[in-house]
XYZ file of C-alpha atoms in Angstrom:
725
model
C -0.008 -0.009 0.016
C 0.975 3.610 -0.246
C 3.151 4.951 2.658
C 1.597 7.347 5.068
C 4.279 10.078 4.750
C 3.571 13.057 2.592
C 6.271 13.527 -0.087
C 6.610 16.744 -2.053
C 3.756 17.362 -4.436
C 4.233 16.992 -8.113
C 4.148 20.111 -10.227
C 0.506 21.017 -11.026
C -0.212 22.974 -14.255
C -2.113 26.151 -13.603
C -5.812 25.802 -14.548
C -7.528 25.813 -16.762
C -5.735 22.993 -18.682
C -6.633 20.014 -20.802
C -5.017 16.642 -20.943
C -4.746 16.992 -24.682
C -2.456 19.974 -24.379
C -0.325 18.132 -21.830
C -0.043 15.116 -24.181
C 0.885 17.419 -27.088
C 3.640 18.970 -25.078
C 5.263 15.494 -24.731
C 5.431 14.957 -28.537
C 8.894 14.676 -30.026
C 8.828 15.600 -33.804
C 12.231 13.976 -34.347
C 11.110 10.526 -33.133
C 7.480 11.066 -34.025
C 6.421 9.762 -30.591
C 5.148 10.868 -27.213
C 7.792 10.620 -24.603
C 7.527 9.751 -20.884
C 3.860 9.952 -20.420
C 3.712 7.997 -17.125
C 6.065 10.219 -15.205
C 5.204 13.571 -16.963
C 1.449 13.435 -17.558
C -0.419 10.455 -16.027
C 1.309 10.914 -12.625
C 0.268 14.565 -12.289
C -2.104 15.126 -9.383
C -4.229 17.431 -11.603
C -4.627 14.565 -14.143
C -5.280 11.997 -11.475
C -8.014 14.218 -10.053
C -9.876 14.540 -13.383
C -11.891 11.478 -12.471
C -12.812 12.747 -9.076
C -16.168 14.587 -8.831
C -16.156 18.084 -7.440
C -18.565 17.160 -4.622
C -16.782 14.089 -3.473
C -15.554 13.261 0.075
C -11.911 13.391 1.042
C -9.826 10.505 -0.307
C -8.573 7.610 1.819
C -5.152 7.964 0.393
C -2.675 10.710 -0.422
C -2.897 11.868 -4.025
C 0.609 13.451 -3.809
C 2.062 10.178 -2.528
C 0.504 8.297 -5.437
C 1.836 10.798 -7.919
C 5.363 10.504 -6.475
C 5.334 6.638 -6.713
C 4.152 6.858 -10.332
C 6.870 9.331 -11.259
C 9.495 7.207 -9.608
C 8.089 3.992 -11.058
C 8.095 2.443 -7.677
C 4.403 1.562 -7.741
C 3.645 -2.155 -8.056
C 0.122 -2.811 -9.316
C -0.187 -6.027 -7.327
C 0.411 -4.085 -4.138
C -2.705 -2.033 -4.834
C -5.057 -4.937 -5.544
C -7.324 -7.179 -3.727
C -8.490 -10.725 -4.528
C -12.086 -11.599 -3.902
C -12.549 -15.313 -3.196
C -15.441 -17.224 -4.749
C -18.406 -18.297 -2.681
C -18.080 -21.812 -4.098
C -15.355 -24.274 -3.275
C -14.285 -24.704 -6.967
C -15.251 -21.261 -8.019
C -12.791 -18.689 -9.528
C -11.533 -15.737 -7.603
C -11.453 -12.148 -8.943
C -8.565 -9.696 -8.567
C -9.681 -6.001 -8.651
C -7.802 -2.689 -8.309
C -8.040 -0.658 -5.059
C -9.203 2.973 -5.413
C -5.646 4.366 -5.862
C -4.875 2.027 -8.711
C -8.355 2.603 -10.239
C -7.670 6.328 -10.294
C -4.342 5.586 -12.044
C -6.163 3.434 -14.663
C -8.713 6.182 -15.341
C -5.864 8.644 -15.910
C -4.162 6.183 -18.202
C -7.373 5.664 -20.125
C -7.715 9.414 -20.618
C -4.200 9.749 -21.775
C -4.320 6.910 -24.342
C -7.721 7.966 -25.520
C -6.521 11.522 -26.236
C -3.791 10.071 -28.383
C -5.625 7.403 -30.379
C -9.281 8.523 -30.424
C -8.836 11.474 -32.794
C -7.204 9.290 -35.436
C -9.433 6.290 -34.916
C -11.371 5.001 -38.010
C -14.744 6.643 -38.542
C -16.436 3.263 -38.525
C -14.887 2.211 -35.184
C -17.750 3.348 -32.912
C -17.787 3.685 -29.168
C -21.591 3.669 -28.793
C -24.035 1.087 -29.962
C -26.900 3.463 -30.835
C -24.446 5.622 -32.821
C -23.396 2.573 -34.836
C -27.041 1.520 -35.321
C -27.948 5.026 -36.597
C -25.175 4.731 -39.141
C -26.352 1.264 -40.292
C -29.880 2.490 -40.647
C -29.227 5.806 -42.397
C -26.099 5.245 -44.545
C -25.935 1.625 -45.675
C -27.647 1.538 -49.057
C -28.677 -1.528 -51.063
C -26.619 -4.278 -49.388
C -26.510 -7.504 -51.095
C -24.020 -9.621 -48.964
C -22.733 -9.210 -45.429
C -20.917 -11.090 -42.712
C -19.793 -10.569 -39.162
C -16.473 -11.741 -37.801
C -17.159 -14.461 -35.247
C -14.355 -14.462 -32.661
C -14.808 -17.392 -30.221
C -14.326 -16.802 -26.560
C -10.573 -16.437 -25.795
C -8.421 -14.929 -23.171
C -5.984 -12.131 -23.822
C -2.770 -13.959 -23.340
C 0.869 -12.759 -22.935
C 1.333 -13.076 -26.672
C -1.418 -10.684 -27.261
C -0.107 -8.251 -24.565
C 3.276 -8.204 -26.390
C 1.474 -7.407 -29.657
C -0.489 -4.596 -27.804
C 2.779 -3.091 -26.458
C 4.274 -3.227 -29.974
C 1.320 -1.231 -31.221
C 1.680 1.274 -28.316
C 5.409 1.663 -29.037
C 4.563 2.916 -32.565
C 3.396 6.214 -31.033
C 4.715 6.130 -27.476
C 8.228 5.958 -26.178
C 7.926 5.200 -22.548
C 9.410 1.916 -21.205
C 8.084 2.607 -17.693
C 4.507 2.765 -19.008
C 4.969 -0.467 -21.039
C 6.270 -2.227 -17.902
C 3.318 -0.861 -15.934
C 0.760 -2.156 -18.508
C 2.498 -5.537 -18.616
C 2.358 -5.817 -14.778
C -1.417 -4.997 -14.908
C -2.009 -8.040 -17.209
C 0.263 -10.360 -15.361
C -1.410 -9.573 -11.975
C -4.881 -10.057 -13.610
C -5.860 -6.495 -12.650
C -6.728 -5.878 -16.283
C -8.307 -8.894 -17.990
C -9.739 -9.053 -21.550
C -12.104 -11.744 -22.663
C -12.539 -11.496 -26.407
C -15.487 -13.048 -28.059
C -17.510 -13.146 -24.809
C -20.386 -11.155 -23.428
C -18.465 -8.955 -20.961
C -17.174 -6.043 -22.984
C -19.056 -2.766 -22.678
C -21.576 -3.919 -20.137
C -20.256 -2.321 -16.841
C -19.251 -5.569 -15.198
C -16.640 -5.294 -12.396
C -14.389 -7.841 -14.106
C -13.930 -5.345 -16.941
C -11.578 -2.435 -16.189
C -12.464 1.018 -17.468
C -9.280 0.898 -19.612
C -10.325 -2.203 -21.504
C -12.377 -0.581 -24.333
C -9.508 1.835 -25.083
C -6.933 -1.107 -25.210
C -9.242 -3.169 -27.402
C -9.674 -0.313 -29.921
C -5.917 0.194 -29.970
C -5.306 -3.483 -30.580
C -7.837 -3.670 -33.376
C -6.400 -0.616 -35.152
C -4.650 -2.852 -37.640
C -8.039 -4.369 -38.666
C -9.369 -0.837 -39.063
C -6.579 0.205 -41.359
C -7.038 -2.863 -43.521
C -10.711 -2.123 -43.856
C -9.914 1.466 -44.868
C -7.589 0.144 -47.562
C -10.171 -2.258 -48.878
C -12.840 0.442 -48.994
C -10.559 2.840 -50.787
C -9.639 0.179 -53.429
C -13.267 -0.786 -54.087
C -14.571 2.718 -54.249
C -11.671 3.764 -56.560
C -12.652 0.960 -58.949
C -16.298 1.937 -58.765
C -16.525 5.779 -58.815
C -19.849 7.471 -58.478
C -20.927 9.067 -61.726
C -21.816 12.737 -61.818
C -25.247 13.969 -62.663
C -24.344 15.168 -66.204
C -23.121 11.679 -67.036
C -26.518 10.217 -66.225
C -28.528 12.685 -68.316
C -28.326 13.400 -71.986
C -29.374 16.514 -73.975
C -30.599 18.241 -70.825
C -33.272 15.640 -70.252
C -33.974 14.072 -66.872
C -32.487 10.580 -66.476
C -34.532 7.628 -65.185
C -31.517 5.366 -64.875
C -30.361 3.981 -61.507
C -26.680 4.275 -60.820
C -25.678 2.000 -58.004
C -21.884 1.860 -57.534
C -20.391 -0.977 -55.479
C -19.730 0.129 -52.017
C -18.234 -1.478 -48.831
C -19.574 -0.626 -45.432
C -17.835 -1.538 -42.187
C -18.760 -1.079 -38.519
C -16.739 -2.079 -35.508
C -17.728 -1.901 -31.927
C -14.923 -3.190 -29.591
C -14.287 -6.786 -30.708
C -17.324 -7.045 -32.925
C -16.812 -6.461 -36.628
C -19.586 -6.162 -39.276
C -19.070 -5.703 -43.058
C -21.694 -5.206 -45.744
C -21.222 -4.807 -49.483
C -23.404 -3.909 -52.381
C -21.329 -5.998 -54.787
C -21.032 -9.678 -55.672
C -20.520 -12.521 -53.272
C -16.986 -13.254 -54.557
C -16.112 -9.669 -53.620
C -17.522 -10.125 -50.121
C -15.651 -13.473 -49.674
C -12.363 -11.823 -50.753
C -12.951 -8.997 -48.168
C -13.627 -11.561 -45.464
C -10.539 -13.573 -46.288
C -8.362 -10.484 -46.016
C -9.823 -9.435 -42.654
C -9.462 -13.023 -41.287
C -5.861 -13.081 -42.491
C -5.102 -9.955 -40.456
C -6.873 -11.239 -37.381
C -5.305 -14.652 -37.383
C -1.896 -13.810 -38.860
C -1.009 -10.413 -37.401
C -3.179 -10.196 -34.282
C -2.971 -13.831 -33.350
C -6.687 -14.330 -32.733
C -8.755 -17.432 -33.232
C -11.684 -16.959 -35.682
C -14.629 -19.182 -36.276
C -14.734 -19.341 -40.076
C -18.094 -21.042 -40.120
C -19.561 -18.413 -37.969
C -18.033 -15.744 -40.162
C -19.812 -17.051 -43.299
C -21.179 -14.633 -45.826
C -24.953 -14.326 -45.800
C -27.559 -12.764 -48.118
C -28.608 -9.416 -46.821
C -32.176 -9.863 -48.104
C -33.050 -13.488 -47.147
C -31.147 -13.894 -43.895
C -30.941 -11.941 -40.693
C -27.681 -11.300 -38.988
C -26.974 -10.564 -35.307
C -24.588 -7.723 -34.262
C -24.137 -5.838 -31.060
C -27.236 -7.544 -29.538
C -29.564 -6.515 -32.446
C -30.824 -8.223 -35.589
C -30.288 -6.706 -38.990
C -31.974 -7.470 -42.380
C -32.208 -5.678 -45.617
C -35.781 -5.015 -46.617
C -37.720 -2.896 -49.209
C -38.725 0.565 -47.943
C -42.360 -0.385 -47.831
C -41.629 -2.896 -45.099
C -40.144 -0.142 -42.839
C -42.657 2.487 -43.893
C -45.785 0.491 -44.971
C -48.770 2.326 -46.522
C -51.940 2.707 -44.484
C -53.947 -0.571 -44.411
C -57.677 -0.793 -45.280
C -58.349 -1.167 -41.571
C -56.337 2.014 -40.778
C -58.083 3.912 -43.608
C -61.495 2.905 -42.296
C -60.488 3.945 -38.750
C -59.244 7.286 -39.973
C -62.389 7.879 -41.910
C -64.401 7.015 -38.809
C -62.374 9.369 -36.742
C -62.818 12.190 -39.243
C -66.606 11.508 -39.380
C -66.816 11.602 -35.539
C -64.804 14.830 -35.559
C -67.154 16.404 -38.101
C -70.189 15.229 -36.085
C -68.677 16.736 -32.976
C -68.107 20.042 -34.878
C -71.764 19.957 -36.027
C -72.963 19.423 -32.428
C -70.947 22.401 -31.175
C -72.341 24.479 -34.063
C -75.975 23.512 -33.283
C -75.385 24.252 -29.648
C -73.956 27.678 -30.387
C -76.972 28.466 -32.700
C -79.399 27.223 -29.932
C -77.750 29.524 -27.409
C -77.968 32.418 -29.829
C -81.623 31.726 -30.536
C -82.459 31.609 -26.815
C -80.559 34.869 -26.225
C -82.296 36.570 -29.092
C -85.777 35.457 -27.889
C -84.957 36.742 -24.436
C -83.981 40.169 -25.768
C -87.167 40.391 -27.973
C -89.332 39.222 -25.115
C -87.884 41.793 -22.801
C -88.489 44.517 -25.300
C -91.953 43.345 -25.995
C -92.897 43.275 -22.311
C -91.571 46.823 -21.780
C -93.346 48.035 -24.872
C -96.582 46.427 -23.614
C -96.266 47.965 -20.223
C -95.753 51.540 -21.579
C -95.975 52.697 -25.150
C -92.495 54.188 -24.856
C -89.535 53.759 -22.525
C -86.093 55.111 -22.192
C -83.178 53.059 -21.066
C -81.027 55.961 -20.249
C -78.312 54.894 -22.734
C -78.437 53.843 -26.306
C -77.877 50.220 -27.210
C -79.409 50.194 -30.648
C -76.051 50.297 -32.322
C -74.619 47.455 -30.214
C -77.670 45.224 -30.738
C -77.660 45.959 -34.463
C -73.948 45.028 -34.724
C -74.480 41.832 -32.805
C -77.459 40.797 -34.916
C -75.591 41.768 -38.141
C -72.662 39.613 -37.070
C -74.878 36.647 -36.238
C -76.802 37.026 -39.488
C -73.599 37.324 -41.553
C -72.086 34.202 -40.031
C -75.365 32.291 -40.715
C -75.532 33.420 -44.342
C -71.899 32.699 -44.879
C -72.106 29.198 -43.476
C -75.224 28.520 -45.390
C -73.751 29.555 -48.779
C -70.583 27.672 -48.151
C -72.525 24.555 -48.882
C -72.424 23.793 -52.579
C -75.869 22.246 -52.620
C -77.423 25.350 -51.196
C -75.715 27.578 -53.650
C -76.923 25.333 -56.564
C -80.485 25.524 -55.305
C -80.623 29.318 -55.059
C -78.736 29.707 -58.337
C -81.263 27.483 -60.145
C -84.122 29.269 -58.327
C -83.081 32.758 -59.318
C -82.007 32.091 -62.932
C -84.505 29.621 -64.308
C -88.211 30.095 -65.328
C -88.287 33.857 -65.013
C -90.530 35.825 -67.393
C -87.992 38.636 -67.310
C -85.851 36.504 -69.684
C -88.413 36.714 -72.485
C -87.615 39.402 -75.124
C -91.292 40.230 -75.757
C -91.719 40.996 -72.041
C -88.444 42.965 -71.604
C -89.279 45.380 -74.416
C -92.463 46.381 -72.668
C -90.849 47.072 -69.300
C -89.001 50.261 -68.205
C -85.254 50.343 -68.841
C -84.486 50.853 -65.148
C -86.313 47.717 -64.195
C -84.648 45.720 -66.913
C -81.244 47.046 -66.007
C -81.838 46.248 -62.261
C -82.778 42.653 -63.267
C -79.615 42.296 -65.376
C -77.519 43.534 -62.488
C -79.210 41.072 -60.232
C -78.380 38.252 -62.653
C -74.753 39.298 -62.781
C -74.534 39.307 -58.992
C -76.134 35.863 -58.837
C -73.591 34.550 -61.367
C -70.805 36.146 -59.388
C -71.677 35.025 -55.904
C -73.840 31.864 -56.438
C -72.389 30.250 -59.552
C -71.488 26.652 -58.721
C -69.874 25.712 -61.960
C -66.519 27.125 -60.999
C -66.571 25.322 -57.642
C -67.602 22.057 -59.277
C -64.780 22.263 -61.593
C -62.377 23.116 -58.773
C -63.669 20.179 -56.768
C -63.196 17.933 -59.770
C -59.617 19.222 -60.261
C -58.987 18.602 -56.495
C -60.204 15.031 -56.747
C -58.203 14.441 -59.888
C -55.123 15.818 -58.192
C -55.581 13.511 -55.199
C -55.977 10.514 -57.539
C -52.872 11.485 -59.436
C -50.963 12.036 -56.200
C -51.953 8.544 -54.981
C -50.917 7.028 -58.244
C -47.590 8.908 -58.162
C -46.878 7.747 -54.576
C -47.804 4.128 -55.504
C -45.498 4.276 -58.500
C -42.612 5.751 -56.497
C -43.188 3.161 -53.709
C -43.196 0.361 -56.188
C -39.956 1.598 -57.888
C -38.247 2.145 -54.533
C -39.186 -1.421 -53.504
C -37.605 -2.759 -56.684
C -34.572 -0.561 -56.686
C -33.715 0.244 -53.085
C -33.033 -1.665 -49.882
C -33.155 -0.354 -46.313
C -31.881 -1.893 -43.110
C -34.416 -3.151 -40.650
C -33.056 -3.295 -37.039
C -34.969 -5.617 -34.746
C -34.709 -6.641 -31.120
C -34.138 -10.405 -30.718
C -37.458 -10.917 -29.156
C -36.999 -14.641 -28.573
C -33.895 -13.965 -26.506
C -35.772 -11.251 -24.624
C -38.516 -13.732 -23.769
C -36.041 -16.342 -22.780
C -34.303 -13.878 -20.507
C -37.705 -12.946 -18.978
C -38.407 -16.587 -18.267
C -34.808 -17.336 -16.941
C -35.011 -14.432 -14.499
C -38.370 -15.620 -13.196
C -40.615 -12.935 -14.349
C -42.929 -15.543 -16.094
C -43.811 -19.120 -15.640
C -43.621 -21.922 -18.139
C -46.959 -20.667 -19.674
C -45.594 -17.231 -20.206
C -47.593 -15.560 -17.563
C -46.221 -13.221 -14.868
C -45.159 -14.714 -11.590
C -43.560 -13.293 -8.394
C -39.867 -13.429 -7.581
C -39.734 -14.669 -4.000
C -36.183 -13.518 -3.407
C -37.232 -9.948 -3.699
C -39.813 -10.264 -0.866
C -37.042 -9.414 1.648
C -36.606 -5.949 0.115
C -38.560 -2.842 0.931
C -41.529 -1.979 -1.273
C -39.580 0.944 -2.875
C -36.519 -1.238 -3.565
C -38.634 -3.885 -5.262
C -40.167 -1.343 -7.529
C -36.733 0.225 -8.197
C -35.270 -3.111 -9.268
C -38.060 -3.815 -11.672
C -37.851 -0.195 -12.935
C -34.063 -0.682 -13.501
C -34.614 -3.743 -15.625
C -37.430 -2.188 -17.555
C -35.583 1.084 -18.300
C -32.447 -0.759 -19.385
C -34.525 -2.812 -21.909
C -36.443 0.331 -23.119
C -33.178 2.308 -23.583
C -31.317 -0.464 -25.323
C -34.049 -1.432 -27.840
C -35.552 1.961 -28.411
C -33.932 2.066 -31.858
C -35.664 -1.174 -33.087
C -38.557 -1.509 -35.414
C -40.223 -4.000 -33.198
C -39.884 -1.736 -30.193
C -43.554 -2.228 -29.480
C -43.003 -5.867 -28.552
C -40.376 -4.914 -26.063
C -42.725 -2.270 -24.623
C -45.258 -5.130 -24.041
C -42.728 -7.163 -22.168
C -41.981 -4.190 -19.830
C -45.579 -2.998 -19.579
C -47.191 -6.344 -18.964
C -44.784 -9.043 -17.818
C -42.491 -6.863 -15.628
C -45.267 -4.576 -14.223
C -47.562 -7.499 -13.200
C -44.643 -9.650 -11.925
C -43.950 -6.626 -9.661
C -47.525 -6.531 -8.509
C -47.505 -10.242 -7.722
C -44.173 -9.920 -5.872
C -45.607 -7.085 -3.691
C -48.775 -9.141 -3.180
C -46.791 -12.100 -2.073
C -44.806 -9.966 0.386
C -47.922 -8.438 1.991
C -49.840 -11.750 1.717
C -52.622 -10.048 -0.331
C -54.171 -10.556 -3.707
C -53.019 -8.984 -6.935
C -56.171 -6.879 -7.110
C -55.406 -5.505 -3.592
C -51.775 -4.757 -4.527
C -52.929 -2.860 -7.655
C -55.445 -0.903 -5.654
C -52.875 0.041 -3.104
C -49.858 0.901 -5.354
C -52.062 1.913 -8.410
C -51.231 0.934 -11.942
C -48.291 3.330 -11.940
C -46.686 1.510 -8.923
C -46.617 4.585 -6.631
C -44.814 4.284 -3.357
C -44.463 6.722 -0.561
C -41.110 7.907 0.654
C -40.051 8.838 4.217
C -41.743 12.162 3.917
C -45.026 10.577 2.807
C -44.720 11.913 -0.790
C -45.677 9.588 -3.674
C -42.774 8.524 -5.898
C -42.966 6.834 -9.262
C -39.909 4.799 -10.239
C -41.338 2.333 -12.843
C -42.245 3.981 -16.160
C -46.003 4.574 -16.371
C -48.322 3.067 -18.907
C -48.708 6.375 -20.652
C -45.006 7.050 -20.752
C -44.368 3.548 -22.340
C -47.199 4.025 -24.829
C -45.865 7.420 -25.952
C -42.354 6.076 -26.420
C -41.374 5.730 -30.044
C -38.349 4.559 -31.946
C -35.259 6.576 -31.052
C -37.117 8.880 -28.633
C -34.434 8.319 -26.129
C -31.171 9.882 -27.477
C -28.599 7.617 -25.700
C -25.261 7.102 -27.561
C -24.292 3.881 -25.746
C -26.895 2.426 -23.413
C -25.768 -0.278 -21.146
C -27.518 -3.658 -21.802
C -29.782 -5.191 -19.144
C -27.352 -7.897 -18.175
C -25.823 -6.365 -14.995
C -29.219 -5.279 -13.576
C -31.164 -8.431 -14.674
C -28.642 -10.991 -13.210
C -28.128 -9.289 -9.935
C -30.403 -8.742 -6.964
C -29.522 -6.586 -3.907
C -30.923 -8.064 -0.662
C -31.105 -5.752 2.241
C -29.585 -7.024 5.476
C -30.697 -6.242 9.025
C -27.629 -5.298 11.084
C -26.873 -3.578 14.353
C -27.593 0.096 14.033
C -24.559 0.937 16.224
C -22.154 -0.324 13.707
C -21.662 2.277 10.949
C -20.274 1.431 7.488
C -19.016 3.842 4.830
C -20.550 3.747 1.430
C -18.358 1.786 -0.952
C -19.265 3.815 -4.083
C -16.370 5.563 -5.515
C -15.533 8.938 -3.818
C -18.398 8.620 -1.354
C -17.922 8.030 2.412
C -21.523 8.625 3.557
C -22.284 6.821 6.844
C -25.631 8.329 8.010
C -27.931 6.671 5.357
C -25.753 3.554 4.675
C -27.594 0.201 4.345
C -25.917 -3.176 4.013
C -26.868 -5.122 0.907
C -25.984 -8.713 -0.123
C -25.475 -9.457 -3.815
C -27.346 -12.449 -5.137
C -26.380 -13.470 -8.686
C -28.738 -15.227 -11.053
C -26.366 -17.977 -12.308
C -25.570 -19.041 -8.714
C -29.261 -19.116 -7.666
C -30.134 -21.331 -10.760
C -26.853 -23.248 -10.554
C -26.313 -22.542 -14.280
C -23.015 -21.913 -16.139
C -23.370 -18.707 -18.156
C -21.080 -20.244 -20.829
C -23.631 -22.965 -21.485
C -25.898 -21.363 -24.051
C -28.265 -24.333 -23.911
C -29.298 -23.333 -20.355
C -28.314 -19.667 -20.498
C -29.570 -16.899 -22.765
C -27.124 -16.460 -25.721
C -25.494 -13.130 -25.591
C -26.542 -12.426 -22.044
C -23.494 -11.575 -19.852
C -23.175 -12.245 -16.164
C -21.375 -10.636 -13.155
C -18.338 -12.570 -11.928
C -19.401 -15.411 -9.628
C -16.914 -14.230 -6.859
C -19.306 -11.359 -6.007
C -22.148 -13.681 -5.191
C -23.292 -13.308 -1.517
C -20.819 -10.480 -0.916
C -22.058 -7.703 1.354
C -21.647 -4.050 0.353
C -22.605 -0.943 2.363
C -24.317 1.627 0.170
C -25.904 4.972 0.945
C -29.457 5.585 0.014
C -28.583 7.611 -3.062
C -26.096 5.067 -4.609
C -28.252 2.121 -3.676
C -31.150 3.670 -5.612
C -28.886 4.382 -8.595
C -27.577 0.847 -8.545
C -31.032 -0.651 -8.382
C -32.286 1.576 -11.160
C -29.335 0.693 -13.353
C -28.020 4.244 -13.522
C -24.592 3.088 -12.167
C -22.905 -0.370 -12.429
C -20.650 -2.306 -10.203
C -17.728 -0.639 -11.939
C -18.739 2.516 -10.110
C -18.298 1.006 -6.625
C -15.282 -0.276 -4.775
C -15.894 -4.034 -4.852
C -12.717 -4.623 -2.863
C -14.273 -3.041 0.249
C -16.910 -5.706 0.883
C -18.015 -6.598 4.312
C -17.390 -10.203 5.230
C -20.696 -11.341 6.911
C -21.758 -14.938 6.810
């Protein structure tokens, strides 16, 4: 451990400063490398404190002492680690860094990321939703695709040597390389490629692992860039003038061959709009780099090339398939059209009811006014109100009359009727009659006819109505033709949630029985009502966040809104020995629960909120999967109130509201090996088994955040567990 003496503090750059500027200052143009990063940048107290929140408690260790040991390279990673034994006799133990070393790893992560992230390939994404958005919006007309299937394998010493060789291409710091090698040799940093642990917030994954994986796979990224440049150079995109001739509009479709690549950590996905032989050649080149230069095992059968149209492919926990645009954006069905017409008819009927009610009120008011005037005139031949209201009454009646006449003549049938009534069968149209009449009368009649033609003529309106109907028909035909052509000439990417895996996970966790109906989880009965609801809310929100970009998001919402919600009701009913109906009546459909102050709190998403959620309504670049929340339950323990424990969340030493929780893992409760895909859910990760039945003191705030899935076990100091049998 760090000594208790306080050595001289390291030089601290004057704020404000950025780690990028510090890294740039260590660049040597002659060598083309960054020099002595560990002693000059990473070891600075100001850099080490970048990961410490401003509102944190005082540290348990001396930051200056840690900085000095890093500068002198006298810090042994194994001395700042702790090994957590397994709860089973034959179980595996887990070695985790203590807070000083974790702070050092965070600083190392920031330093390496500032060097490699700006020059990382554009298709190497650090967020799942960001990668999905690229796949949906930018991949056009794919014909063949494949994903590189890397079987589960440990990052061995050979891979570490290759990683250090890549680092030495830009960094010249033997002390840093020795420090990184010690991290791997002491199992403080462990990488499991091809598994289900990366990017999920598990404690066995260090915060520096994603950066190291991206650095290690940089050679694959450069090979993919070369492949894309070669293919795009051989298949240039023609300009607009080459597609048109003599100034005419071209109807030809120009679809140059394109190569699309996406990499998220150790998952690689490649799609092409060319032939299958081209796709096979690209796959072979990528596998050659992975197997030959990076020394990784690759499952060639799992990396087979598939048709983008006829076969789905799984990537990053989603399912992808190329479909015509009409599948993603289908036209309104006959049932939907009938429902829309019914709605418009009901809306018009409601408007007519409001209009009739308004006219009835006006009629009653007018009758009251006339009755009042008549009674006063009857009582005395004349009366004086003392003020004149004739003008106001006249204006009101003129306004009412004008609105009534305007609404009446807006109807085409009424206008046709009066037009026909005023222009047909009139003796003034006869010449022998007109010559016998005075000129003023004939001229007045002709003026009347002109006004009737001007204001009541329906021919123009009928023609306008016919043109409008014709325009609508042409618009529908044009849309149908465009939709048909797009379906024949264009392909879009459909992103779907693996609903069968979601249902299997729901059944494995105990939300449903063998018939698929909600059931209670009896292990949760020991928790408070609020903690039970928070745990269900954490699982539901993780699912809603992760699959919000999918086209079948509605099915995921059904799982959360029905299976999880009613499983929560049944668990609460089981705890209080009541019926489901009584639990719903007490907690309401929104699962309201009162806090210590007696105020209602809602943690679980309400039915209205879930109903209003649409695809991509939650803008989350990289949502954490449900694995960590689903496979872990926090059971509150009853301990002596006199014994105070500090919260084990990083940079928190709260003792007043601390509660002791015991972690119960799903794989240990079911006695199932997560590596056995026949009994476990494929693609579902699991927290390391050594943390099963370990007790952790957490303050009320961090316990709530952990139950809700807002933080993970990476955000707490798992080495500070309390040993309670």
